[in-house]
Every structure is written in C-alpha cells, then in structure tokens.
Amino acid sequence: MAEHIIAIDQGTTSTRAIIFDRSGSVVSTGQLEHEQIFPRAGWVEHDPAEIWLNTREVIGQALSKADLTRHDIAAVGITNQRETAVVWDRRTGKPVYNAIVWQDTRTQDIVDRLAADGGADRYKDRVGLPLATYFSGTKIVWILENVEGARERAEAGDLLFGTTDTWVLWNLTGGKKGGVHATDVTNASRTLLMDLRTLDWDDEILADFGIPRAMLPDIRSSSEVYGTANPRSLLREAPIAGILGDQQAATFGQAAFDQGEAKNTYGTGNFVIVNTGEDIVYSENGLLTTVGYKLGDGPAHYALEGSIAVTGSLVQWLRDNLGLISSAPEIETLATSVDDNGGAYFVPAFSGLFAPYWRPDARGTIVGLTRYVNKGHIARAAIESIAYQSRDVLEAVNADVDVPLTDLKVDGGASANDLLMQFQADILDVTVIRPVVAETTALGAAYAAGLAVGFWQNLDELRANWQEDRRWEPTIAPEERERLYADWKRAIEKSLGWVGGDVTTAPSS
C-alpha cells in the first residue's frame, strides 16, 4: 500500500510539492519561486505558464529527494493562492493574459461601477464578501474588457477561468486533452460569484458582472477524487483528491475542525480564520464570511476571516526593493540589534488596507522618524506591523463572535521568527502556540486528499497528529501594550487617503 501523500502548494511567491507520511510529518520538499511581475503601480501579475512548469519540476524534486515514485503516492492534494485569476483558451491551453494576483488593485473602477447600485455590500448576504479588488470576479471582468477578443472568445465557449488550483488541476489531469475543469467550495467562495447557501454560481451576479457561466469551473467538495494525473506526469494515475484554498488548508492542517477554533497564518499576507461550524455568520466588523471546508457529501463548514494583504511580502520588499537585508531570516537579526522601534511605525498598505478597514485609498507609510532611527528600528517596525495588523483583525473577531480569544495557533513562514511571535503574544495579551509541523497549508491539502481515499479514516486521527512545538506568553505591562497599540492606530490614520491614479490607470497600448 502507498504510504505517502503529496501536496502541491501553489503560493503567491513560490510553488512547492511536499510529501507527508501517515503521521503528518514532512518527508521531502521541492520548491521554486516564480517571478513577481509589476507592470505599473498597483498591478501584480504572475506567468501561469511559469507556474505550471515549476509545478512539474517541484513534484520531481520532492519525489527524487525522498527516493519515491508514483507507486508510493496514495493521493495528491492541491492548495493555492486563492483569488488570483487565470483565464486561458481551452483548445490551446494558453493563458490569454498573465494571472492577475489577489494583491492587484487595478479593478477599483470596476468595483466602483458595481457598487454604484447598492454599495460595497451589494452581494454580501449571498457571497459573504464586500465588493473589493481583492476577489477574483472583478479580475475576470478586467480581462474580458481589456484583452482584445477575450469577450467574444469567452461567449463562444472557448475561454476558461480558474484560480490557480483549477489551473494546476486542469493541466495535471491532461490539459487540452481532457483536463478536469473544477475547483472546490473554498476557492469558489473567494470569487464574489458563489452563493454560500447553494454552493453554486449565482446567475444574477454573473449577469451583473457580464461573465459567461461556461467559463467557470465545476464547484466540488474539498475532499473527493476529481481525476487522476495524466499518463505523461511523474504522478501518472495518482488520484487528485483534495483541494483547499491556502488559508482554509492551513486551518485544516492545524486540526481546527470545530466551531470556535482559530489560527493565524503568517505568509505573504496574514490570514486569521475562525471556524463557525455549519453556521453562516456575517461580520459587522470588517471580516469576511467564507467556506471553511466541505468533505465529500458532508455539510459545508463556514468561517470568518480577517485578510491582511502585506506581512511577509513586506520583508521580501525590504530585501528586494531596498536591499536592507539579503535574505528574509536576516530581518530578525537586524531587528534584535535595537531594543525597540525607536518611535517608528511602518504601515505596509501597498495594496490598500484589507480587514478590518477595507480602505483601497491607503498606501504604505512610515511615521515617527527622527535622526535617532536606524535600519534596525525600521526592521523592527516592519516586524511589529505584522503583529499590530493581526491585533486589528482579532479585535474584530472578538467583537463578532463574542468568544474572547485565549490562545492563538500560528503557522506559515514568519512563525519561525521568534521576535515576531513574542511581540504577537505581547500585543494581543494571549498565548501564541506554534505546532511542530509549521507547513500546515500543504498538510491541510494532504489531509483532505488522504481522507478522500481512506489513507486517513477520520478527523480524530488527524487531531492526534497535531503536536505543539513552542509557546509564547505575554510579558509586557498592560499600559505599555495599550500605548504601543494607540500609536499604531495613529499611524494607520496617516496612511489613509493617499491613492492617486495608480489603481485605475488604463493599460498602455
């Protein structure tokens, strides 16, 4: 019997393939970064062809490092950057435009146009989301309206849309030669186009957006066999059996299966998810209502989410754009060279502010600078901004669910930063807990796939796999905590109202 599951984690900055054993431990990993394309201010793109090429290569890396073949793989899971939109030709398999990334803000004029009749919450009772550039729906509209011939080809049934899970699944199962065009409920719930109750595309919203239904993938559960890897793949005939959007996958990998359980993922952005069980809970404090997971024929489980656009990508920006550090881990070393932030606060609103503010007019701001401030203080302010933004979201969570948070499970790359984790505990006044397996996003996708094929029998078996690695307790005085947070809120105010023409600039000819 095959003793491993492989998860494909198609993320914002890289694609990984991670092989897990029955205990949920990492056996091997393959990883490749892909290019971040910034055609102009506010625009963020990826090359889907590069992503698919990298996907094939990292699968080979992971199998090779573990000395395994397809015969050792019981199933394949997929997890992905969620709202990033890919549109391609079903006959050629070629994208008609680069993938428009979830951080991209070019569709603000489309958002404003749709919000003119009913406001930003026009569809919220059906889809759980406000109209915002973040979600996939307006990105599809932009491609149809701005890529020559795209609308005509879409209406003729020649174009397909998918988030990157769908793009990977379609190619992995054969592409233009019979590839499966499907997504799961968690990714579909991030498009602005799916009704949370029916778990189907909403025809009225599609008409308002002008999106042909034929473009859209079938909506399936998060844990079932969608198809098998095509005969030319290294994973030939392995069942692809699990799909979860990355943040839902991380929640699943943290074994937060039950109502009231929560996690915070520290990745390119930060994402707090609180499981609300089978109840659809609408936020009054700037959070998103989303699908958490659906296992086969079982009921959908829902969640509240606080999405923060820029956290780990701020460290990447300090490395790549400013040259302040040469590798991401150096940020902690630089930040610990000083005792505090020196009075400096960094609001990384590069794509506006997401939850709980939803202010597309915000832009990145550093305030409180004096001659005393050095690069160590800037590094520390960057790290602290991640924790402050997480507190903003968790304050909203507490207001919505009325169940005070007592501890916070954390995961993602930046959860390895001990300075950040301690400051997070300090500014929240709660215990922060990191699991042994920090790769919870890929693990969640592996769990979903494994459940579908009987590799794991039930959720209790998965709960038993979870193990604590380390915890951090709050150490600062209450008055100091509130002074620091009050200054952060003042810094937020300074970041608002900065946007000019960068959000709505039309493409050059």
Coordinates of C-alpha atoms in Angstrom, one line a residue:
M1 CA 0.0 0.0 0.0
A2 CA 1.2 3.5 -0.8
E3 CA 2.4 5.2 2.4
H4 CA 2.6 8.8 1.3
I5 CA 0.5 11.8 0.2
I6 CA 1.9 14.6 -1.9
A7 CA 0.6 18.2 -1.6
I8 CA 1.1 20.8 -4.3
D9 CA 1.2 24.2 -2.6
Q10 CA 0.8 26.8 -5.4
G11 CA 1.5 30.0 -3.4
T12 CA 1.9 33.7 -4.1
T13 CA 5.7 33.7 -4.3
S14 CA 6.6 30.1 -5.0
T15 CA 5.2 26.6 -5.8
R16 CA 6.1 23.7 -3.5
A17 CA 5.5 20.0 -3.5
I18 CA 5.6 18.4 -0.1
I19 CA 5.4 14.7 0.7
F20 CA 3.9 13.6 4.0
D21 CA 3.7 10.3 5.8
R22 CA 0.9 8.9 7.9
S23 CA 1.9 10.9 11.0
G24 CA 1.6 14.1 9.0
S25 CA 5.4 14.6 9.1
V26 CA 7.2 16.2 6.2
V27 CA 9.3 13.6 4.2
S28 CA 10.6 15.8 1.5
T29 CA 10.0 19.2 -0.2
G30 CA 10.6 20.7 -3.7
Q31 CA 10.3 24.5 -4.1
L32 CA 10.7 27.1 -6.8
E33 CA 10.0 30.8 -6.7
H34 CA 8.2 32.4 -9.7
E35 CA 8.6 35.9 -11.0
Q36 CA 6.6 38.7 -9.4
I37 CA 5.5 41.0 -12.3
F38 CA 4.7 44.6 -11.5
P39 CA 3.7 46.4 -14.8
R40 CA 2.8 49.6 -13.0
A41 CA 1.8 50.8 -9.6
G42 CA -1.0 48.7 -8.0
W43 CA -0.6 45.9 -10.6
V44 CA 0.6 42.5 -9.6
E45 CA 0.9 39.6 -12.1
H46 CA 2.2 36.0 -12.4
D47 CA 3.0 34.0 -15.5
P48 CA 0.7 30.9 -15.4
A49 CA 3.0 29.0 -17.8
E50 CA 5.9 29.5 -15.4
I51 CA 3.7 28.3 -12.5
W52 CA 2.8 25.1 -14.4
L53 CA 6.4 24.5 -15.4
N54 CA 7.5 25.0 -11.8
T55 CA 4.8 22.7 -10.5
R56 CA 6.1 19.8 -12.7
E57 CA 9.6 20.5 -11.6
V58 CA 8.9 20.6 -7.8
I59 CA 7.0 17.4 -8.0
G60 CA 10.1 15.8 -9.4
Q61 CA 12.3 17.4 -6.8
A62 CA 10.2 16.1 -3.9
L63 CA 9.9 12.5 -5.3
S64 CA 13.7 12.4 -6.0
K65 CA 14.7 13.7 -2.6
A66 CA 12.6 11.0 -0.9
D67 CA 13.6 8.3 -3.4
L68 CA 9.9 7.7 -4.2
T69 CA 7.8 7.1 -7.3
R70 CA 4.2 7.5 -8.2
H71 CA 3.6 4.0 -6.7
D72 CA 4.4 5.3 -3.3
I73 CA 1.8 8.2 -3.5
A74 CA -1.7 7.3 -2.3
A75 CA -3.2 10.7 -3.4
V76 CA -2.5 14.3 -4.4
G77 CA -3.8 17.4 -2.7
I78 CA -3.7 20.9 -4.1
T79 CA -3.7 24.2 -2.1
N80 CA -3.3 27.6 -3.7
Q81 CA -3.2 31.4 -3.6
R82 CA -7.0 31.9 -3.7
E83 CA -8.2 34.9 -5.5
T84 CA -5.5 35.1 -8.2
A85 CA -7.3 34.8 -11.6
V86 CA -6.2 32.8 -14.7
V87 CA -8.1 32.9 -18.0
W88 CA -7.0 30.5 -20.7
D89 CA -8.0 29.0 -24.1
R90 CA -9.5 25.5 -23.6
R91 CA -8.2 24.5 -27.1
T92 CA -4.6 25.6 -26.9
G93 CA -4.1 25.6 -23.1
K94 CA -2.5 29.0 -23.3
P95 CA -3.4 31.9 -21.0
V96 CA -4.9 35.0 -22.7
Y97 CA -3.2 37.2 -20.1
N98 CA -0.9 36.9 -17.1
A99 CA -2.6 35.7 -13.9
I100 CA -3.9 38.8 -12.0
V101 CA -2.8 38.3 -8.4
W102 CA -5.0 38.8 -5.4
Q103 CA -3.0 41.8 -4.3
D104 CA -3.7 43.6 -7.6
T105 CA -5.7 46.8 -7.3
R106 CA -6.3 47.7 -11.0
T107 CA -10.0 46.8 -10.8
Q108 CA -11.1 49.6 -8.5
D109 CA -13.1 51.3 -11.2
I110 CA -15.0 48.1 -11.8
V111 CA -15.6 47.7 -8.1
D112 CA -16.9 51.3 -8.0
R113 CA -19.1 50.7 -11.0
L114 CA -20.7 47.7 -9.5
A115 CA -21.0 49.4 -6.1
A116 CA -22.9 52.3 -7.6
D117 CA -26.1 50.4 -7.3
G118 CA -26.3 49.0 -3.7
G119 CA -22.9 49.9 -2.3
A120 CA -19.9 47.7 -1.5
D121 CA -22.1 45.2 0.4
R122 CA -24.4 44.8 -2.5
Y123 CA -23.9 41.0 -2.7
K124 CA -22.7 40.3 0.9
D125 CA -25.8 38.5 2.0
R126 CA -25.2 35.9 -0.8
V127 CA -21.4 35.7 -1.1
G128 CA -20.2 36.8 2.3
L129 CA -17.8 39.4 0.8
P130 CA -17.8 43.1 0.1
L131 CA -17.1 44.3 -3.4
A132 CA -13.3 44.8 -3.5
T133 CA -10.4 44.4 -5.9
Y134 CA -9.1 41.5 -3.7
F135 CA -11.5 38.9 -5.2
S136 CA -11.4 37.1 -8.5
G137 CA -14.7 38.3 -10.1
T138 CA -13.6 41.8 -11.0
K139 CA -10.3 40.4 -12.3
I140 CA -12.2 38.2 -14.8
V141 CA -14.2 41.3 -15.9
W142 CA -11.0 43.3 -16.4
I143 CA -9.6 40.6 -18.7
L144 CA -12.8 40.4 -20.7
E145 CA -12.9 44.1 -21.1
N146 CA -9.2 44.8 -21.8
V147 CA -7.8 41.8 -23.6
E148 CA -8.5 42.0 -27.3
G149 CA -11.1 39.4 -28.4
A150 CA -11.4 37.9 -25.0
R151 CA -15.1 38.6 -24.5
E152 CA -16.0 37.2 -27.9
R153 CA -14.0 34.1 -27.3
A154 CA -15.5 33.7 -23.8
E155 CA -19.1 34.0 -25.1
A156 CA -18.2 31.4 -27.8
G157 CA -17.2 29.0 -25.0
D158 CA -13.5 29.0 -25.9
L159 CA -12.1 30.5 -22.6
L160 CA -11.9 29.0 -19.2
F161 CA -11.4 30.7 -15.8
G162 CA -9.8 29.3 -12.7
T163 CA -8.0 30.2 -9.6
T164 CA -4.6 28.6 -9.5
D165 CA -5.9 25.3 -8.1
T166 CA -8.0 25.0 -11.2
W167 CA -5.1 25.8 -13.5
V168 CA -2.9 23.2 -11.8
L169 CA -5.7 20.6 -11.7
W170 CA -6.7 21.1 -15.4
N171 CA -3.1 20.8 -16.5
L172 CA -2.2 17.9 -14.2
T173 CA -5.2 15.8 -15.5
G174 CA -4.5 16.3 -19.2
G175 CA -4.9 20.0 -20.1
K176 CA -6.4 20.5 -23.5
K177 CA -6.6 16.7 -23.8
G178 CA -9.4 16.2 -21.4
G179 CA -8.2 18.1 -18.3
V180 CA -10.7 18.4 -15.4
H181 CA -12.1 21.9 -15.1
A182 CA -13.1 22.1 -11.4
T183 CA -12.5 24.0 -8.2
D184 CA -13.6 23.4 -4.6
V185 CA -16.1 25.4 -2.5
T186 CA -13.4 27.3 -0.5
N187 CA -11.8 28.8 -3.7
A188 CA -15.2 29.4 -5.3
S189 CA -16.3 31.3 -2.2
R190 CA -13.5 33.8 -2.9
T191 CA -14.7 34.9 -6.3
L192 CA -17.7 37.1 -5.4
L193 CA -19.7 34.8 -7.7
M194 CA -20.8 31.8 -5.5
D195 CA -23.9 31.7 -3.3
L196 CA -22.8 30.5 0.2
R197 CA -26.1 28.6 0.8
T198 CA -26.5 26.8 -2.6
L199 CA -22.7 26.4 -3.1
D200 CA -23.3 27.2 -6.8
W201 CA -22.6 30.1 -9.1
D202 CA -25.1 32.9 -8.8
D203 CA -26.6 33.6 -12.2
E204 CA -27.8 37.1 -11.3
I205 CA -24.4 38.1 -10.1
L206 CA -22.8 36.6 -13.3
A207 CA -25.2 38.7 -15.4
D208 CA -24.3 41.9 -13.4
F209 CA -20.6 41.2 -13.9
G210 CA -21.0 40.1 -17.5
I211 CA -19.2 36.8 -17.0
P212 CA -20.4 33.8 -19.1
R213 CA -21.2 30.8 -16.9
A214 CA -19.4 28.5 -19.4
M215 CA -16.1 30.0 -18.3
L216 CA -16.4 28.8 -14.8
P217 CA -15.2 25.5 -13.3
D218 CA -17.5 22.9 -11.7
I219 CA -17.7 23.5 -7.9
R220 CA -16.9 20.4 -6.0
S221 CA -16.2 19.5 -2.3
S222 CA -12.8 19.9 -0.8
S223 CA -12.2 16.1 -0.4
E224 CA -13.1 13.8 -3.3
V225 CA -11.4 12.3 -6.3
Y226 CA -11.6 14.9 -9.1
G227 CA -9.5 12.9 -11.6
T228 CA -6.1 11.2 -12.0
A229 CA -2.8 12.5 -13.1
N230 CA -2.3 12.2 -16.8
P231 CA -0.2 9.4 -18.3
R232 CA 2.8 11.7 -19.0
S233 CA 3.0 13.0 -15.5
L234 CA 5.5 11.8 -12.9
L235 CA 2.4 11.1 -10.8
R236 CA 0.7 9.1 -13.5
E237 CA -2.7 7.7 -12.5
A238 CA -2.4 9.0 -8.9
P239 CA -5.8 10.4 -7.8
I240 CA -6.0 14.1 -7.2
A241 CA -8.4 14.0 -4.3
G242 CA -8.2 17.2 -2.2
I243 CA -8.4 21.0 -2.9
L244 CA -8.5 23.7 -0.3
G245 CA -7.6 27.4 -0.7
D246 CA -4.4 28.1 1.2
Q247 CA -5.9 29.7 4.3
Q248 CA -8.6 27.1 4.7
A249 CA -5.9 24.5 4.1
A250 CA -3.8 25.9 6.9
T251 CA -6.8 25.9 9.2
F252 CA -7.4 22.2 8.3
G253 CA -3.8 21.4 8.8
Q254 CA -4.0 23.0 12.3
A255 CA -6.8 20.5 13.0
A256 CA -9.1 23.5 13.7
F257 CA -12.1 21.5 12.6
D258 CA -14.7 22.6 15.1
Q259 CA -16.7 25.7 15.8
G260 CA -14.7 28.4 17.6
E261 CA -11.2 27.1 16.7
A262 CA -8.9 29.6 15.1
K263 CA -5.5 30.1 13.5
N264 CA -3.3 32.8 12.1
T265 CA -1.1 32.2 9.1
Y266 CA 2.0 34.3 8.6
G267 CA 2.7 34.2 4.9
T268 CA 2.8 36.7 2.0
G269 CA -0.1 38.2 3.9
N270 CA -1.6 37.3 7.2
F271 CA -4.9 35.4 7.5
V272 CA -6.9 34.8 10.6
I273 CA -9.7 32.2 10.3
V274 CA -12.2 31.3 12.9
N275 CA -14.4 28.2 12.3
T276 CA -18.1 29.0 12.7
G277 CA -19.2 25.4 12.1
E278 CA -22.2 24.8 9.9
D279 CA -23.5 28.3 10.6
I280 CA -23.0 31.2 8.2
V281 CA -22.0 34.2 10.4
Y282 CA -21.9 37.7 8.8
S283 CA -19.4 40.1 10.2
E284 CA -20.3 43.6 11.4
N285 CA -16.7 44.5 11.9
G286 CA -14.9 44.1 8.6
L287 CA -14.4 40.4 8.4
L288 CA -15.2 38.1 5.5
T289 CA -17.6 35.2 5.6
T290 CA -16.2 32.2 3.7
V291 CA -16.5 28.4 3.3
G292 CA -14.0 26.6 5.6
Y293 CA -14.2 23.2 4.1
K294 CA -16.6 20.5 2.8
L295 CA -15.7 16.8 3.0
G296 CA -17.4 14.8 0.2
D297 CA -21.1 14.7 0.7
G298 CA -21.0 16.1 4.2
P299 CA -22.2 19.6 5.1
A300 CA -20.2 22.7 4.4
H301 CA -18.4 24.3 7.3
Y302 CA -18.0 28.0 7.3
A303 CA -15.6 30.6 8.8
L304 CA -15.0 34.2 9.5
E305 CA -11.7 35.5 8.1
G306 CA -9.6 38.5 8.5
S307 CA -7.3 39.0 5.5
I308 CA -4.2 41.2 5.7
A309 CA -2.6 42.0 2.4
V310 CA 1.1 42.7 3.3
T311 CA 3.0 41.0 6.0
G312 CA 5.7 38.5 4.8
S313 CA 5.8 40.3 1.5
L314 CA 7.0 43.4 3.4
V315 CA 10.1 41.5 4.4
Q316 CA 10.5 40.5 0.8
W317 CA 10.2 44.2 -0.2
L318 CA 12.8 45.2 2.3
R319 CA 15.1 42.6 0.7
D320 CA 14.4 43.0 -3.0
N321 CA 13.4 46.7 -3.3
L322 CA 15.6 48.4 -0.7
G323 CA 18.4 45.9 -0.2
L324 CA 18.1 46.4 3.6
I325 CA 18.7 42.6 4.1
S326 CA 20.0 39.9 1.7
S327 CA 17.7 37.1 3.0
A328 CA 14.4 37.0 4.8
P329 CA 15.7 35.5 8.1
E330 CA 18.1 38.4 8.5
I331 CA 15.2 40.6 9.3
E332 CA 15.1 39.2 12.9
T333 CA 18.8 39.6 13.4
L334 CA 18.6 43.2 12.3
A335 CA 15.6 43.9 14.4
T336 CA 17.1 42.5 17.5
S337 CA 20.1 44.9 17.1
V338 CA 17.8 47.5 18.8
D339 CA 15.7 47.4 21.9
D340 CA 12.5 48.8 20.4
N341 CA 11.2 50.6 17.3
G342 CA 12.7 53.9 18.2
G343 CA 9.3 55.6 17.8
A344 CA 8.9 54.4 14.2
Y345 CA 5.8 52.7 12.8
F346 CA 5.5 51.1 9.4
V347 CA 2.0 50.7 7.8
P348 CA 2.6 48.4 4.8
A349 CA -0.6 49.3 2.9
F350 CA 1.0 48.6 -0.5
S351 CA -2.4 47.3 -1.8
G352 CA -4.5 49.4 0.4
L353 CA -5.7 48.1 3.7
F354 CA -7.7 44.9 3.9
A355 CA -9.5 43.7 7.0
P356 CA -10.9 45.2 9.1
Y357 CA -10.6 48.6 7.4
W358 CA -11.2 47.9 3.6
R359 CA -9.6 51.1 2.5
P360 CA -8.3 50.9 -1.1
D361 CA -7.1 54.5 -0.8
A362 CA -4.4 53.7 1.8
R363 CA -0.8 53.4 0.9
G364 CA 2.4 52.3 2.7
T365 CA 3.6 54.8 5.3
I366 CA 6.5 55.1 7.8
V367 CA 5.8 57.6 10.5
G368 CA 7.7 58.8 13.7
L369 CA 11.1 59.1 12.0
T370 CA 13.8 61.1 13.8
R371 CA 17.6 61.2 13.3
Y372 CA 17.8 58.5 16.1
V373 CA 16.1 55.9 13.9
N374 CA 18.4 53.5 12.1
K375 CA 17.9 50.4 9.9
G376 CA 17.4 48.2 12.9
H377 CA 14.5 50.3 14.0
I378 CA 13.0 50.1 10.5
A379 CA 13.4 46.3 10.6
R380 CA 11.7 46.1 14.0
A381 CA 8.9 48.4 12.9
A382 CA 8.3 46.1 9.9
I383 CA 8.1 43.0 12.1
E384 CA 5.9 44.8 14.6
S385 CA 3.5 45.9 11.9
I386 CA 2.6 42.2 11.3
A387 CA 1.6 41.8 14.9
Y388 CA -0.3 45.1 15.0
Q389 CA -2.3 44.2 11.9
S390 CA -3.1 40.8 13.4
R391 CA -4.4 42.5 16.5
D392 CA -6.6 44.8 14.4
V393 CA -8.2 41.6 12.9
L394 CA -8.5 39.7 16.2
E395 CA -10.2 42.7 17.8
A396 CA -12.9 42.4 15.0
V397 CA -13.1 38.6 15.6
N398 CA -13.8 39.1 19.3
A399 CA -16.5 41.7 18.5
D400 CA -18.2 39.4 16.0
V401 CA -18.1 36.0 17.8
D402 CA -18.2 37.3 21.4
V403 CA -15.8 34.5 22.5
P404 CA -12.7 36.1 23.8
L405 CA -9.5 34.6 22.4
T406 CA -7.3 32.9 25.0
D407 CA -4.7 31.4 22.7
L408 CA -3.7 31.6 19.0
K409 CA -2.4 28.8 16.9
V410 CA 0.2 30.1 14.3
D411 CA 1.8 28.8 11.2
G412 CA 3.5 30.0 8.0
G413 CA 7.0 31.1 7.2
A414 CA 7.2 34.1 9.5
S415 CA 6.0 32.0 12.5
A416 CA 9.7 30.9 12.6
N417 CA 10.5 34.5 13.7
D418 CA 10.8 34.2 17.5
L419 CA 10.9 38.0 17.9
L420 CA 7.6 38.4 16.0
M421 CA 5.9 35.6 17.9
Q422 CA 6.9 37.1 21.3
F423 CA 5.7 40.5 20.2
Q424 CA 2.5 39.0 18.9
A425 CA 1.8 37.5 22.3
D426 CA 2.6 40.8 24.0
I427 CA 0.4 43.0 21.8
L428 CA -2.5 40.5 21.9
D429 CA -2.2 39.6 25.6
V430 CA -2.8 35.9 24.7
T431 CA -0.6 32.8 24.4
V432 CA 0.8 32.1 21.0
I433 CA 1.3 28.4 20.0
R434 CA 3.3 27.1 17.1
P435 CA 3.0 23.4 16.0
V436 CA 5.8 21.0 15.2
V437 CA 4.8 20.9 11.6
A438 CA 4.6 24.5 10.5
E439 CA 3.8 23.6 6.9
T440 CA 0.1 23.5 7.8
T441 CA -1.1 24.8 4.4
A442 CA 0.3 21.8 2.5
L443 CA -0.6 19.5 5.3
G444 CA -4.2 20.6 5.2
A445 CA -4.4 19.8 1.4
A446 CA -2.7 16.4 2.1
Y447 CA -5.3 15.7 4.8
A448 CA -8.2 16.5 2.5
A449 CA -6.8 14.2 -0.2
G450 CA -6.0 11.4 2.3
L451 CA -9.4 11.4 3.8
A452 CA -11.0 11.0 0.3
V453 CA -9.1 7.8 -0.5
G454 CA -9.1 6.3 3.0
F455 CA -5.5 7.0 3.8
W456 CA -6.7 8.6 7.0
Q457 CA -10.0 7.4 8.4
N458 CA -11.5 10.4 10.2
L459 CA -10.8 13.8 11.8
D460 CA -9.9 12.3 15.1
E461 CA -6.9 10.6 13.5
L462 CA -5.8 13.9 12.2
R463 CA -6.3 15.7 15.5
A464 CA -4.0 13.1 17.1
N465 CA -1.2 14.1 14.7
W466 CA -1.1 17.7 15.9
Q467 CA 1.8 18.4 18.3
E468 CA 3.0 21.6 19.9
D469 CA 6.5 22.9 19.2
R470 CA 6.7 26.1 21.3
R471 CA 4.5 28.7 23.0
W472 CA 5.0 32.3 23.9
E473 CA 3.3 34.1 26.9
P474 CA 2.7 37.9 27.1
T475 CA 5.5 39.7 29.0
I476 CA 4.8 43.4 28.7
A477 CA 2.8 45.6 31.1
P478 CA -0.8 46.4 30.1
E479 CA -0.2 50.2 30.0
E480 CA 2.8 49.7 27.6
R481 CA 0.7 47.4 25.4
E482 CA -2.0 49.9 25.0
R483 CA 0.4 52.8 24.5
L484 CA 2.1 51.0 21.6
Y485 CA -1.2 50.0 20.0
A486 CA -2.6 53.5 20.3
D487 CA 0.4 54.8 18.4
W488 CA -0.2 52.1 15.8
K489 CA -3.8 53.3 15.3
R490 CA -2.5 56.9 14.8
A491 CA -0.1 55.6 12.2
I492 CA -3.0 53.9 10.4
E493 CA -4.8 57.2 10.1
K494 CA -1.7 58.7 8.4
S495 CA -1.8 56.0 5.7
L496 CA -5.4 56.8 4.5
G497 CA -6.4 58.9 1.5
W498 CA -3.1 58.6 -0.4
V499 CA -4.2 56.9 -3.6
G500 CA -3.9 58.8 -6.8
G501 CA -4.4 57.4 -10.3
D502 CA -2.5 54.2 -9.8
V503 CA -5.5 52.0 -9.1
T504 CA -7.5 52.8 -12.1
T505 CA -4.9 53.6 -14.8
A506 CA -5.8 52.0 -18.1
P507 CA -3.3 49.7 -19.8
S508 CA -0.9 51.3 -22.3
S509 CA -1.4 50.3 -25.9

